[in-house]
Short mmCIF file of C-alpha atoms and ligand atoms in Angstrom, two decimals:
data_model
loop_
_atom_site.label_atom_id
_atom_site.label_comp_id
_atom_site.label_asym_id
_atom_site.label_seq_id
_atom_site.Cartn_x
_atom_site.Cartn_y
_atom_site.Cartn_z
CA MET I 1 -21.35 -54.01 -6.76
CA TYR I 2 -17.91 -54.90 -6.78
CA GLU I 3 -17.27 -57.47 -9.66
CA LYS I 4 -14.15 -59.65 -10.18
CA ILE I 5 -12.43 -59.11 -13.93
CA TYR I 6 -10.26 -62.04 -14.73
CA SER I 7 -8.09 -61.52 -18.00
CA SER I 8 -6.05 -64.04 -20.05
CA ASP I 9 -5.22 -64.51 -23.75
CA PHE I 10 -7.29 -67.72 -23.66
CA LEU I 11 -10.82 -68.20 -22.01
CA VAL I 12 -11.85 -72.09 -22.09
CA ILE I 13 -15.23 -72.94 -21.09
CA GLY I 14 -15.57 -76.89 -20.41
CA SER I 15 -13.14 -79.34 -19.48
CA GLY I 16 -13.54 -82.43 -21.29
CA LEU I 17 -10.88 -84.40 -23.28
CA SER I 18 -11.12 -81.38 -25.71
CA GLY I 19 -11.27 -78.44 -23.24
CA GLN I 20 -8.25 -80.11 -20.99
CA LEU I 21 -6.08 -80.92 -24.14
CA PHE I 22 -6.31 -77.63 -25.76
CA SER I 23 -5.52 -75.70 -22.55
CA LEU I 24 -2.47 -77.82 -22.05
CA LYS I 25 -1.23 -76.67 -25.84
CA ALA I 26 -2.58 -73.25 -25.63
CA ALA I 27 -0.64 -72.46 -22.60
CA LYS I 28 2.52 -72.74 -24.38
CA ASP I 29 1.36 -69.52 -26.09
CA GLY I 30 -0.34 -67.41 -23.61
CA THR I 31 -2.30 -67.42 -20.32
CA VAL I 32 -5.31 -69.65 -20.03
CA ASN I 33 -8.29 -69.42 -17.68
CA ILE I 34 -10.70 -72.58 -17.63
CA VAL I 35 -14.24 -72.28 -16.38
CA THR I 36 -16.24 -75.23 -15.73
CA LYS I 37 -19.28 -75.71 -14.06
CA ASP I 38 -18.63 -78.36 -11.70
CA ARG I 39 -15.34 -80.58 -10.74
CA LEU I 40 -12.60 -80.39 -13.39
CA THR I 41 -13.30 -84.09 -14.37
CA GLU I 42 -16.81 -83.81 -14.52
CA SER I 43 -17.91 -84.48 -18.28
CA ALA I 44 -19.06 -86.67 -20.84
CA THR I 45 -15.35 -88.00 -21.54
CA MET I 46 -15.36 -89.22 -18.24
CA LYS I 47 -18.27 -91.45 -18.87
CA ALA I 48 -16.78 -92.83 -22.48
CA GLN I 49 -16.23 -96.79 -21.85
CA GLY I 50 -15.73 -97.74 -25.38
CA GLY I 51 -12.53 -95.66 -26.18
CA ILE I 52 -11.13 -93.59 -28.86
CA ALA I 53 -11.08 -95.02 -32.61
CA ALA I 54 -7.83 -94.54 -34.57
CA VAL I 55 -5.67 -96.60 -37.26
CA VAL I 56 -2.88 -98.15 -35.57
CA SER I 57 -2.70 -101.71 -36.96
CA ALA I 58 -1.03 -103.14 -39.72
CA GLU I 59 -4.55 -104.69 -40.95
CA ASP I 60 -5.87 -101.44 -40.90
CA SER I 61 -5.82 -98.44 -43.31
CA ILE I 62 -6.92 -94.72 -43.30
CA LYS I 63 -8.81 -95.36 -46.19
CA LEU I 64 -10.89 -98.10 -44.59
CA HIS I 65 -11.59 -95.67 -41.24
CA VAL I 66 -12.53 -92.80 -43.70
CA GLU I 67 -14.77 -95.15 -45.54
CA ASP I 68 -16.57 -96.46 -42.66
CA THR I 69 -17.07 -92.73 -41.07
CA ILE I 70 -18.52 -91.55 -44.41
CA ARG I 71 -20.85 -94.73 -44.62
CA VAL I 72 -22.10 -94.56 -41.19
CA GLY I 73 -22.28 -90.64 -41.49
CA ASP I 74 -25.39 -91.59 -44.26
CA GLY I 75 -24.34 -88.70 -46.87
CA LEU I 76 -23.80 -85.75 -44.54
CA CYS I 77 -19.80 -86.29 -44.00
CA HIS I 78 -17.50 -83.89 -45.39
CA ARG I 79 -15.05 -85.82 -46.84
CA ASP I 80 -12.28 -83.53 -46.58
CA VAL I 81 -12.65 -82.97 -42.94
CA VAL I 82 -13.07 -86.85 -42.42
CA GLU I 83 -9.64 -87.42 -44.31
CA GLN I 84 -7.71 -85.05 -42.10
CA ILE I 85 -9.06 -86.04 -38.78
CA VAL I 86 -8.53 -89.61 -39.39
CA GLN I 87 -5.14 -88.95 -40.70
CA ALA I 88 -4.54 -87.20 -37.52
CA GLY I 89 -5.52 -89.68 -35.14
CA PRO I 90 -2.23 -91.81 -35.00
CA ALA I 91 -0.36 -88.70 -33.98
CA ARG I 92 -3.02 -87.62 -31.29
CA ILE I 93 -3.02 -91.23 -30.11
CA GLN I 94 0.88 -90.85 -29.43
CA GLU I 95 0.74 -87.67 -27.74
CA LEU I 96 -2.28 -89.16 -25.23
CA VAL I 97 0.37 -92.01 -24.38
CA GLN I 98 3.03 -89.59 -23.60
CA LEU I 99 0.51 -87.61 -21.41
CA GLY I 100 -0.14 -90.89 -19.49
CA VAL I 101 -2.85 -92.72 -20.76
CA ASP I 102 -1.72 -96.18 -20.77
CA PHE I 103 -3.95 -97.99 -23.49
CA CYS I 104 -4.63 -101.90 -23.35
CA GLY I 105 -1.92 -103.92 -25.27
CA GLU I 106 1.75 -103.35 -25.93
CA GLU I 107 2.75 -99.56 -26.25
CA GLU I 108 6.25 -100.56 -27.16
CA THR I 109 5.64 -102.84 -30.15
CA GLY I 110 2.47 -100.77 -30.70
CA LYS I 111 0.38 -103.90 -30.79
CA TYR I 112 -2.66 -102.39 -28.74
CA ASP I 113 -5.68 -104.59 -27.78
CA LEU I 114 -8.00 -103.23 -30.22
CA GLY I 115 -12.10 -102.93 -29.85
CA LEU I 116 -14.47 -103.42 -32.62
CA GLU I 117 -17.81 -101.68 -32.59
CA GLY I 118 -20.64 -101.25 -34.75
CA GLY I 119 -20.22 -99.69 -38.13
CA HIS I 120 -16.50 -100.48 -38.20
CA SER I 121 -14.59 -102.89 -40.57
CA LYS I 122 -11.65 -103.43 -38.61
CA ARG I 123 -10.71 -103.84 -35.12
CA ARG I 124 -9.49 -100.11 -34.23
CA VAL I 125 -10.89 -98.95 -30.92
CA LEU I 126 -8.15 -98.21 -28.57
CA HIS I 127 -9.20 -98.50 -24.63
CA VAL I 128 -8.52 -98.92 -21.18
CA LYS I 129 -10.66 -101.91 -20.15
CA ASP I 130 -13.85 -100.36 -20.32
CA HIS I 131 -13.23 -96.94 -18.67
CA THR I 132 -11.02 -95.15 -21.17
CA GLY I 133 -12.57 -91.63 -21.18
CA GLU I 134 -11.94 -91.56 -17.25
CA ASP I 135 -8.38 -92.73 -17.81
CA ILE I 136 -7.81 -89.98 -20.31
CA GLU I 137 -9.55 -87.34 -18.35
CA ILE I 138 -7.52 -88.03 -15.23
CA ALA I 139 -4.13 -88.19 -17.01
CA LEU I 140 -4.91 -84.95 -18.34
CA SER I 141 -6.22 -83.23 -15.29
CA LYS I 142 -2.86 -84.52 -13.44
CA GLN I 143 -0.92 -82.39 -16.16
CA LEU I 144 -2.99 -79.56 -15.92
CA SER I 145 -2.37 -79.16 -12.18
CA CYS I 146 1.33 -78.88 -12.64
CA ALA I 147 1.00 -76.73 -15.81
CA GLU I 148 1.99 -72.93 -15.73
CA ASN I 149 -0.19 -70.29 -17.42
CA ILE I 150 -3.19 -71.96 -16.35
CA GLN I 151 -6.02 -71.38 -13.65
CA ILE I 152 -8.65 -73.63 -13.57
CA HIS I 153 -12.27 -72.04 -11.96
CA GLU I 154 -14.28 -75.04 -11.05
CA ASN I 155 -17.79 -74.72 -10.01
CA HIS I 156 -18.38 -71.48 -12.36
CA MET I 157 -20.97 -71.64 -14.83
CA ALA I 158 -20.61 -69.31 -17.99
CA VAL I 159 -23.93 -67.43 -18.65
CA ASN I 160 -23.37 -65.18 -21.88
CA LEU I 161 -20.73 -64.72 -24.37
CA PHE I 162 -19.85 -60.79 -24.96
CA VAL I 163 -19.67 -60.26 -28.11
CA ARG I 164 -19.33 -56.57 -30.04
CA ASN I 165 -19.09 -56.03 -33.86
CA ASN I 166 -19.15 -60.04 -34.45
CA ARG I 167 -16.13 -60.18 -32.13
CA VAL I 168 -15.62 -62.27 -28.92
CA ASN I 169 -14.68 -60.54 -26.08
CA GLY I 170 -14.85 -62.68 -23.04
CA ALA I 171 -17.91 -64.09 -21.27
CA TYR I 172 -20.13 -63.31 -18.06
CA VAL I 173 -19.36 -65.99 -15.43
CA LEU I 174 -21.76 -67.28 -12.35
CA ASP I 175 -19.62 -68.22 -9.51
CA LEU I 176 -21.49 -70.84 -8.03
CA ASN I 177 -19.84 -70.62 -4.58
CA THR I 178 -20.90 -67.10 -4.08
CA ASN I 179 -23.27 -66.49 -6.99
CA GLU I 180 -22.08 -63.45 -8.12
CA ILE I 181 -21.38 -62.88 -11.82
CA GLU I 182 -17.63 -62.24 -12.88
CA ARG I 183 -16.31 -60.89 -15.94
CA TYR I 184 -13.55 -63.13 -17.98
CA VAL I 185 -11.79 -61.00 -20.33
CA ALA I 186 -9.81 -62.93 -23.14
CA LYS I 187 -8.65 -62.37 -26.97
CA ALA I 188 -9.68 -65.93 -27.83
CA VAL I 189 -12.76 -67.91 -26.35
CA ILE I 190 -12.96 -71.55 -26.70
CA LEU I 191 -16.27 -73.39 -26.16
CA ALA I 192 -15.59 -76.89 -25.02
CA THR I 193 -19.10 -77.62 -23.13
CA GLY I 194 -19.81 -80.78 -24.81
CA GLY I 195 -23.21 -82.00 -25.76
CA ALA I 196 -27.13 -81.74 -24.70
CA GLY I 197 -28.27 -85.02 -23.92
CA ARG I 198 -30.04 -83.75 -20.79
CA VAL I 199 -32.36 -81.96 -23.52
CA PHE I 200 -33.98 -85.59 -23.27
CA LEU I 201 -35.60 -87.57 -20.28
CA TYR I 202 -33.45 -90.49 -21.21
CA THR I 203 -29.56 -89.76 -21.53
CA SER I 204 -26.12 -91.62 -21.11
CA ASN I 205 -24.65 -88.18 -20.49
CA PRO I 206 -23.55 -86.42 -17.32
CA ASP I 207 -25.81 -84.06 -15.67
CA VAL I 208 -23.53 -81.22 -16.90
CA ALA I 209 -24.59 -81.94 -20.62
CA THR I 210 -27.15 -78.97 -20.84
CA GLY I 211 -25.76 -77.61 -24.34
CA ASP I 212 -24.56 -74.45 -22.81
CA GLY I 213 -22.07 -73.75 -25.43
CA ILE I 214 -24.36 -74.48 -28.20
CA ALA I 215 -26.85 -71.91 -26.65
CA MET I 216 -24.52 -69.35 -25.85
CA ALA I 217 -22.94 -69.29 -29.38
CA TYR I 218 -26.10 -69.33 -31.07
CA ARG I 219 -27.21 -66.14 -28.78
CA ALA I 220 -24.05 -64.34 -29.71
CA GLY I 221 -24.79 -65.00 -33.47
CA ALA I 222 -22.86 -67.91 -34.14
CA VAL I 223 -23.90 -70.28 -37.01
CA VAL I 224 -25.51 -73.62 -35.76
CA LYS I 225 -25.93 -76.81 -38.17
CA ASN I 226 -27.71 -80.33 -37.98
CA LEU I 227 -29.00 -80.03 -34.27
CA GLU I 228 -32.01 -82.46 -35.36
CA MET I 229 -29.22 -85.24 -35.52
CA VAL I 230 -29.33 -86.72 -32.17
CA GLN I 231 -27.63 -89.96 -31.78
CA PHE I 232 -29.36 -92.32 -29.40
CA HIS I 233 -27.17 -94.96 -27.88
CA PRO I 234 -29.08 -98.50 -28.14
CA THR I 235 -28.12 -99.69 -24.73
CA LEU I 236 -28.39 -97.61 -21.55
CA LEU I 237 -28.73 -99.95 -18.35
CA TYR I 238 -32.67 -100.05 -17.59
CA HIS I 239 -32.88 -99.74 -14.04
CA HIS I 240 -35.12 -97.65 -11.19
CA LYS I 241 -32.08 -96.78 -9.22
CA ILE I 242 -28.83 -96.60 -11.51
CA ARG I 243 -29.64 -93.54 -14.13
CA SER I 244 -27.54 -92.84 -16.95
CA PHE I 245 -25.15 -96.04 -17.18
CA LEU I 246 -24.04 -97.18 -20.52
CA ILE I 247 -23.48 -100.42 -21.68
CA SER I 248 -20.84 -100.06 -24.19
CA GLU I 249 -21.36 -101.16 -27.58
CA ALA I 250 -17.94 -103.04 -26.86
CA LEU I 251 -19.89 -105.76 -25.53
CA ARG I 252 -21.60 -106.14 -28.91
CA GLY I 253 -18.26 -105.80 -30.73
CA GLU I 254 -17.17 -109.17 -28.19
CA GLY I 255 -20.48 -110.98 -29.27
CA ALA I 256 -22.99 -109.64 -27.01
CA ILE I 257 -26.60 -110.04 -28.42
CA LEU I 258 -29.99 -108.50 -28.33
CA LEU I 259 -33.05 -110.59 -26.94
CA GLY I 260 -36.58 -109.37 -27.19
CA PRO I 261 -39.20 -109.80 -24.42
CA ASP I 262 -39.78 -112.84 -25.63
CA GLY I 263 -35.95 -114.10 -25.59
CA LYS I 264 -35.44 -114.53 -29.10
CA ARG I 265 -32.78 -112.51 -31.40
CA PHE I 266 -34.10 -109.87 -33.45
CA MET I 267 -31.19 -107.56 -34.83
CA GLN I 268 -30.83 -110.12 -38.07
CA ASP I 269 -34.52 -109.25 -39.23
CA TYR I 270 -33.09 -105.53 -39.50
CA HIS I 271 -29.57 -105.01 -40.94
CA GLU I 272 -27.45 -107.75 -42.24
CA ASP I 273 -24.49 -106.84 -39.64
CA ALA I 274 -27.15 -107.74 -37.01
CA GLU I 275 -25.96 -106.38 -33.63
CA LEU I 276 -22.97 -104.65 -35.21
CA ALA I 277 -25.29 -102.61 -37.62
CA PRO I 278 -24.77 -98.71 -37.21
CA ARG I 279 -26.22 -97.15 -34.14
CA ASP I 280 -29.14 -95.26 -35.82
CA ILE I 281 -30.48 -98.80 -37.28
CA VAL I 282 -30.00 -100.83 -33.83
CA ALA I 283 -31.63 -98.00 -31.64
CA ARG I 284 -34.69 -97.76 -34.32
CA ALA I 285 -35.11 -101.67 -34.03
CA ILE I 286 -35.29 -101.86 -30.43
CA ASP I 287 -37.58 -98.89 -30.31
CA THR I 288 -39.73 -100.73 -32.71
CA VAL I 289 -39.64 -103.67 -30.82
CA LEU I 290 -40.42 -101.77 -27.74
CA LYS I 291 -43.28 -99.88 -29.51
CA LYS I 292 -44.87 -103.48 -30.75
CA THR I 293 -44.54 -105.49 -27.74
CA GLY I 294 -45.33 -102.63 -25.18
CA ALA I 295 -42.10 -103.94 -23.06
CA ASP I 296 -39.97 -101.49 -21.11
CA HIS I 297 -36.91 -102.63 -22.38
CA VAL I 298 -34.92 -105.37 -24.55
CA TRP I 299 -31.95 -107.68 -23.07
CA LEU I 300 -28.33 -107.75 -24.22
CA ASP I 301 -26.79 -110.82 -23.51
CA ILE I 302 -22.86 -111.66 -22.96
CA SER I 303 -23.29 -114.48 -20.23
CA PHE I 304 -22.53 -117.28 -22.61
CA LYS I 305 -18.76 -115.88 -22.83
CA ASP I 306 -16.00 -117.11 -20.48
CA SER I 307 -16.77 -115.50 -17.23
CA ASN I 308 -13.24 -114.19 -16.77
CA PHE I 309 -13.08 -112.50 -19.97
CA ILE I 310 -15.94 -110.71 -18.99
CA LYS I 311 -14.90 -109.71 -15.78
CA ASP I 312 -11.21 -108.63 -16.98
CA ARG I 313 -12.52 -107.12 -20.00
CA PHE I 314 -15.63 -104.85 -18.77
CA PRO I 315 -14.64 -104.75 -15.05
CA GLN I 316 -16.52 -101.22 -14.41
CA ILE I 317 -19.88 -102.73 -16.08
CA TYR I 318 -19.62 -106.02 -14.50
CA GLU I 319 -19.42 -104.17 -10.92
CA THR I 320 -22.27 -101.51 -11.72
CA CYS I 321 -24.51 -104.17 -12.85
CA LEU I 322 -23.79 -106.48 -10.07
CA GLU I 323 -24.67 -103.51 -7.79
CA ALA I 324 -28.19 -103.47 -9.52
CA GLY I 325 -28.40 -107.50 -8.82
CA ILE I 326 -27.37 -108.27 -12.06
CA ASP I 327 -24.29 -110.98 -12.84
CA ILE I 328 -23.76 -110.13 -16.49
CA THR I 329 -21.55 -113.47 -16.46
CA LYS I 330 -24.88 -115.46 -15.83
CA SER I 331 -27.96 -113.22 -17.11
CA PRO I 332 -28.76 -110.62 -19.83
CA ILE I 333 -28.90 -107.27 -18.98
CA PRO I 334 -32.05 -104.84 -19.18
CA VAL I 335 -31.34 -102.14 -21.80
CA VAL I 336 -33.17 -99.45 -23.44
CA PRO I 337 -31.84 -96.55 -26.07
CA ALA I 338 -31.00 -93.63 -24.73
CA ALA I 339 -29.88 -89.84 -26.07
CA HIS I 340 -26.03 -90.00 -26.55
CA TYR I 341 -24.31 -87.56 -28.76
CA MET I 342 -25.20 -84.53 -30.96
CA MET I 343 -23.87 -84.88 -34.37
CA GLY I 344 -24.84 -81.28 -34.99
CA GLY I 345 -23.20 -78.25 -33.07
CA VAL I 346 -21.77 -74.70 -33.52
CA LYS I 347 -20.83 -74.72 -37.27
CA ALA I 348 -16.93 -74.92 -37.09
CA ASP I 349 -13.98 -75.73 -39.49
CA ILE I 350 -11.42 -78.38 -39.00
CA ASN I 351 -9.59 -75.72 -36.72
CA GLY I 352 -12.74 -75.28 -34.55
CA ARG I 353 -13.33 -71.57 -36.01
CA THR I 354 -16.67 -70.03 -36.30
CA ASN I 355 -18.11 -67.46 -37.97
CA VAL I 356 -17.66 -65.13 -34.79
CA GLN I 357 -14.01 -63.42 -34.87
CA GLY I 358 -12.21 -65.01 -31.68
CA LEU I 359 -14.82 -67.61 -31.16
CA PHE I 360 -13.49 -71.46 -31.36
CA VAL I 361 -15.55 -74.75 -30.62
CA ILE I 362 -14.39 -78.05 -30.04
CA GLY I 363 -15.52 -81.46 -29.09
CA GLU I 364 -19.13 -82.55 -29.15
CA THR I 365 -20.05 -78.57 -29.12
CA ALA I 366 -18.86 -78.39 -32.81
CA CYS I 367 -20.19 -79.49 -36.08
CA THR I 368 -17.33 -79.67 -38.51
CA GLY I 369 -19.01 -82.17 -40.71
CA PHE I 370 -16.97 -85.18 -39.38
CA HIS I 371 -19.74 -87.20 -38.06
CA GLY I 372 -22.60 -86.37 -40.69
CA ALA I 373 -25.74 -87.68 -39.75
CA ASN I 374 -24.70 -90.52 -37.67
CA ARG I 375 -21.45 -90.78 -35.70
CA LEU I 376 -19.37 -93.81 -36.31
CA ALA I 377 -18.53 -95.53 -32.54
CA SER I 378 -15.35 -94.24 -30.58
CA ASN I 379 -15.02 -91.12 -33.28
CA SER I 380 -15.88 -88.67 -30.92
CA LEU I 381 -12.66 -89.11 -28.71
CA LEU I 382 -10.82 -89.01 -31.73
CA GLU I 383 -12.47 -85.58 -33.08
CA ALA I 384 -12.28 -83.76 -29.84
CA ALA I 385 -8.18 -84.46 -29.52
CA VAL I 386 -7.82 -83.59 -32.98
CA LEU I 387 -9.70 -80.49 -33.14
CA ALA I 388 -8.04 -79.69 -29.70
CA HIS I 389 -4.75 -79.66 -31.38
CA ASN I 390 -5.79 -77.84 -34.19
CA ALA I 391 -7.32 -75.04 -32.57
CA SER I 392 -4.88 -74.64 -30.07
CA VAL I 393 -2.34 -73.85 -33.22
CA ALA I 394 -5.20 -71.56 -35.10
CA ALA I 395 -6.06 -69.48 -31.66
CA SER I 396 -2.53 -68.93 -30.63
CA GLU I 397 -2.15 -67.49 -34.15
CA GLU I 398 -5.29 -65.06 -33.82
CA ILE I 399 -3.94 -63.90 -30.24
CA LYS I 400 -0.84 -62.68 -32.06
CA SER I 401 -2.74 -60.38 -34.36
CA GLU I 402 -3.63 -56.90 -33.25
CA VAL I 403 -7.04 -57.92 -31.48
CA PRO I 404 -9.27 -54.94 -30.53
CA THR I 405 -10.10 -55.72 -26.82
CA MET I 406 -12.90 -54.26 -25.60
CA GLU I 407 -14.08 -53.52 -21.93
CA ILE I 408 -17.02 -55.94 -20.95
CA PRO I 409 -19.36 -53.83 -19.16
CA PRO I 410 -20.48 -54.89 -15.72
CA TRP I 411 -23.50 -57.43 -15.62
CA ASP I 412 -26.76 -55.62 -15.52
CA PRO I 413 -29.08 -57.71 -12.95
CA GLY I 414 -32.12 -55.06 -13.69
CA GLU I 415 -34.67 -55.24 -11.34
CA ALA I 416 -34.42 -58.94 -10.53
CA THR I 417 -35.23 -60.11 -7.46
CA ASP I 418 -34.65 -63.71 -5.89
CA PRO I 419 -36.84 -66.10 -7.18
CA ASP I 420 -39.94 -66.89 -4.71
CA GLU I 421 -40.95 -70.08 -6.73
CA LEU I 422 -38.18 -72.66 -7.94
CA VAL I 423 -40.29 -75.28 -8.49
CA VAL I 424 -41.50 -74.04 -11.30
CA ILE I 425 -37.88 -74.27 -12.76
CA SER I 426 -37.64 -77.93 -12.02
CA HIS I 427 -41.21 -78.50 -13.18
CA LEU I 428 -40.60 -76.76 -16.74
CA TRP I 429 -37.27 -78.70 -17.26
CA GLU I 430 -39.41 -81.94 -16.69
CA GLU I 431 -41.70 -80.81 -19.18
CA ILE I 432 -39.28 -80.02 -21.87
CA ARG I 433 -37.14 -83.47 -21.40
CA ARG I 434 -40.33 -85.51 -21.24
CA MET I 435 -41.99 -83.68 -24.32
CA MET I 436 -38.54 -84.00 -26.06
CA ILE I 437 -38.16 -87.77 -25.44
CA ASN I 438 -41.96 -88.61 -26.75
CA TYR I 439 -42.19 -86.00 -29.97
CA VAL I 440 -38.59 -85.43 -30.95
CA GLY I 441 -36.83 -88.89 -30.10
CA ILE I 442 -35.85 -91.79 -32.32
CA ALA I 443 -39.37 -91.60 -34.39
CA ARG I 444 -40.57 -88.37 -35.05
CA SER I 445 -43.62 -87.14 -37.06
CA ASP I 446 -44.80 -83.80 -38.73
CA LYS I 447 -47.60 -83.56 -36.10
CA ARG I 448 -45.34 -84.55 -32.99
CA LEU I 449 -43.06 -81.89 -34.20
CA ILE I 450 -45.76 -79.26 -34.50
CA ARG I 451 -47.10 -80.22 -31.16
CA ALA I 452 -43.23 -79.97 -29.61
CA ARG I 453 -42.91 -76.49 -31.61
CA ASN I 454 -45.92 -75.06 -29.75
CA ARG I 455 -45.24 -76.06 -26.64
CA ILE I 456 -41.54 -74.71 -26.68
CA GLU I 457 -42.70 -71.61 -27.65
CA PHE I 458 -44.96 -71.66 -24.70
CA ILE I 459 -42.42 -72.66 -22.42
CA GLN I 460 -40.06 -70.18 -23.66
CA LYS I 461 -41.85 -67.35 -22.65
CA GLU I 462 -42.41 -68.37 -19.47
CA ILE I 463 -38.68 -68.79 -18.99
CA ASN I 464 -37.87 -65.56 -20.46
CA GLN I 465 -40.18 -64.08 -17.96
CA PHE I 466 -38.40 -65.85 -15.17
CA TYR I 467 -35.13 -64.66 -16.65
CA TRP I 468 -35.51 -60.84 -16.28
CA ASP I 469 -37.53 -61.19 -13.40
CA TYR I 470 -35.61 -63.08 -11.11
CA ARG I 471 -31.76 -63.42 -10.20
CA LEU I 472 -29.72 -66.08 -12.03
CA THR I 473 -29.24 -69.28 -10.17
CA PRO I 474 -27.71 -72.55 -11.79
CA ASP I 475 -30.90 -74.24 -12.55
CA LEU I 476 -32.31 -71.33 -14.30
CA VAL I 477 -29.28 -70.68 -16.64
CA GLU I 478 -29.38 -74.21 -17.48
CA LEU I 479 -33.09 -74.15 -18.04
CA ARG I 480 -32.79 -71.50 -20.36
CA ASN I 481 -30.06 -73.39 -22.47
CA ILE I 482 -32.07 -76.50 -22.63
CA ALA I 483 -35.12 -74.56 -23.67
CA LEU I 484 -33.06 -72.94 -26.53
CA VAL I 485 -31.38 -75.91 -27.82
CA ALA I 486 -34.66 -78.02 -27.50
CA GLU I 487 -36.37 -75.20 -29.80
CA LEU I 488 -33.53 -75.53 -32.25
CA VAL I 489 -33.76 -79.29 -32.45
CA ILE I 490 -37.03 -79.05 -33.15
CA ARG I 491 -36.95 -76.32 -35.69
CA MET I 492 -34.23 -77.80 -37.50
CA ALA I 493 -36.06 -81.27 -37.40
CA ARG I 494 -38.69 -79.66 -39.41
CA MET I 495 -36.66 -78.10 -41.69
CA ARG I 496 -35.56 -81.69 -42.84
CA LYS I 497 -38.25 -83.09 -44.87
CA GLU I 498 -36.34 -86.73 -45.21
CA SER I 499 -35.15 -89.43 -43.11
CA ARG I 500 -31.34 -89.63 -42.83
CA GLY I 501 -28.77 -90.90 -40.17
CA ALA I 502 -30.17 -90.49 -36.92
CA HIS I 503 -33.16 -88.19 -37.85
CA TYR I 504 -36.36 -90.47 -38.78
CA ASN I 505 -39.54 -88.60 -39.69
CA ILE I 506 -42.60 -91.55 -40.23
CA ASP I 507 -44.05 -88.92 -42.61
CA HIS I 508 -40.76 -88.69 -44.68
CA PRO I 509 -39.22 -92.16 -44.29
CA GLU I 510 -37.35 -92.07 -47.57
CA LYS I 511 -33.86 -89.92 -48.25
CA SER I 512 -33.96 -87.09 -50.25
CA LYS I 513 -31.74 -87.39 -53.56
CA GLU I 514 -30.61 -83.59 -52.33
CA ILE I 515 -27.99 -83.74 -49.71
CA VAL I 516 -28.17 -80.82 -47.41
CA ASP I 517 -27.25 -79.63 -44.26
CA THR I 518 -29.70 -77.47 -42.02
CA VAL I 519 -28.25 -74.30 -40.36
CA MET I 520 -29.48 -71.64 -38.35
CA GLN I 521 -28.19 -68.26 -37.22
CA LYS I 522 -30.37 -65.77 -34.78
CA GLY I 523 -33.05 -64.56 -37.46
CA TYR I 524 -32.21 -66.59 -39.97
CA GLU I 525 -32.66 -70.50 -41.03
CA ALA I 526 -31.64 -72.14 -44.17
CA ILE I 527 -30.58 -75.54 -46.00
CA GLU I 528 -27.42 -75.57 -47.80
C1 LIG A 601 -19.63 -97.13 -26.07
O1 LIG A 601 -18.88 -97.59 -25.49
O2 LIG A 601 -20.66 -97.84 -26.08
C2 LIG A 601 -19.73 -95.66 -26.23
C3 LIG A 601 -18.70 -95.40 -27.49
C4 LIG A 601 -19.09 -94.34 -28.20
O3 LIG A 601 -20.15 -93.47 -27.86
O4 LIG A 601 -18.43 -94.02 -29.08
#
């Protein structure tokens, strides 16, 4: 069968902030193909409400931002990486402004309206009301639509990387319009596929966050790191119809308080910073209250603040809650914790380089050591912007060197036929996500992790059978990725015999004196 072949200098997979910004920059040095499995703007960036943390005020300093990041990261941050990323922040903010992002406050005087979030000792979160990510994503996509050297392939899902002799040469991609596999050849491949919140039943992430980049990189021989470190955001809207809607931490920054099912405040019993404690602590406290009381949710209350302030500062949250029948200027909001961000990912240096030649990872897909065991709020867009910039410089160097490009052989569908029982795929998907939230969620135990491991091994066998017997469908590709990421999270959680940051195991509640990263590569696992 005829298979389309595309060729470019850079192949970018994913189109959140990091993928789009990388592409804009790299296009100055070579041709870019962007492959993205939904619309260009469908990404975690699009849903980011809080903003982007950076040092832009005279009351703040690089040192303070570095120290906050490291304190919240609970021992696993790499200081040199934190210093470089925080230092690079202000320049990346200026660049976003030049690209059309209109942060709240006065650009001319540099007096931005800065938000406060948990773990920050200063106000330093630049935002556009409560829809910062959306504005960034749209500003970048406008620039992309008129950029030269860039071809955008929406509704295209990367399936596997093509790697020979530890060098990546491109990827096999499923065109979701035709259901045909296409080949994309490139000198450098950049994974910017975001995180894997969809591995868990409750998540703030968009539907596209199925860990595709992590799974593809692992299968291709890349090292993955600290995947057990999954951050739960304390406050997702609890509602039977509106799924995955975040209630930004910025509300707590503006004074909102958490109330138990009895209507009483409880965070002061868990941490001296109460509602503004680091996220892992707030999420765990809510989990404890829910388990103790058997309630379905706790409450977040900001109704005591001036109603005009609430409507002006949080227009999206106000409107969405109103649609759900909750007037947040008058009553508290029902909230639950939900999987939000992967601190772990594909091991990468400060330039996004991995151990596979020509393969770069940026944004949430990467684990650079910046976030450690627990990410400081609004540090993710910062890391995404800095890594996109650094990787564009490094990958442009890469394509100048004599890269031996290889032919990518045609996709071999084997004896695959059309699947006859697609319902099995949705059942397995549901089973993995429920198991992960129950056994590998906020509070883990040795027994729960063993149960989860046994179950995922069994499920993996069924999925592999499906994968080889049937022609690829998007659901099957995602299911295979979700199952692999779930397996890696479980195995790495079992390797960490302590509680630290987002990883809490009731059988090992203490922090170990020895500070280690967990790492895995196909056929090999270790702590280092
Ligand atoms: C939020 O607005 O609470 C999310 C910000 C973040 O996760 O950094």
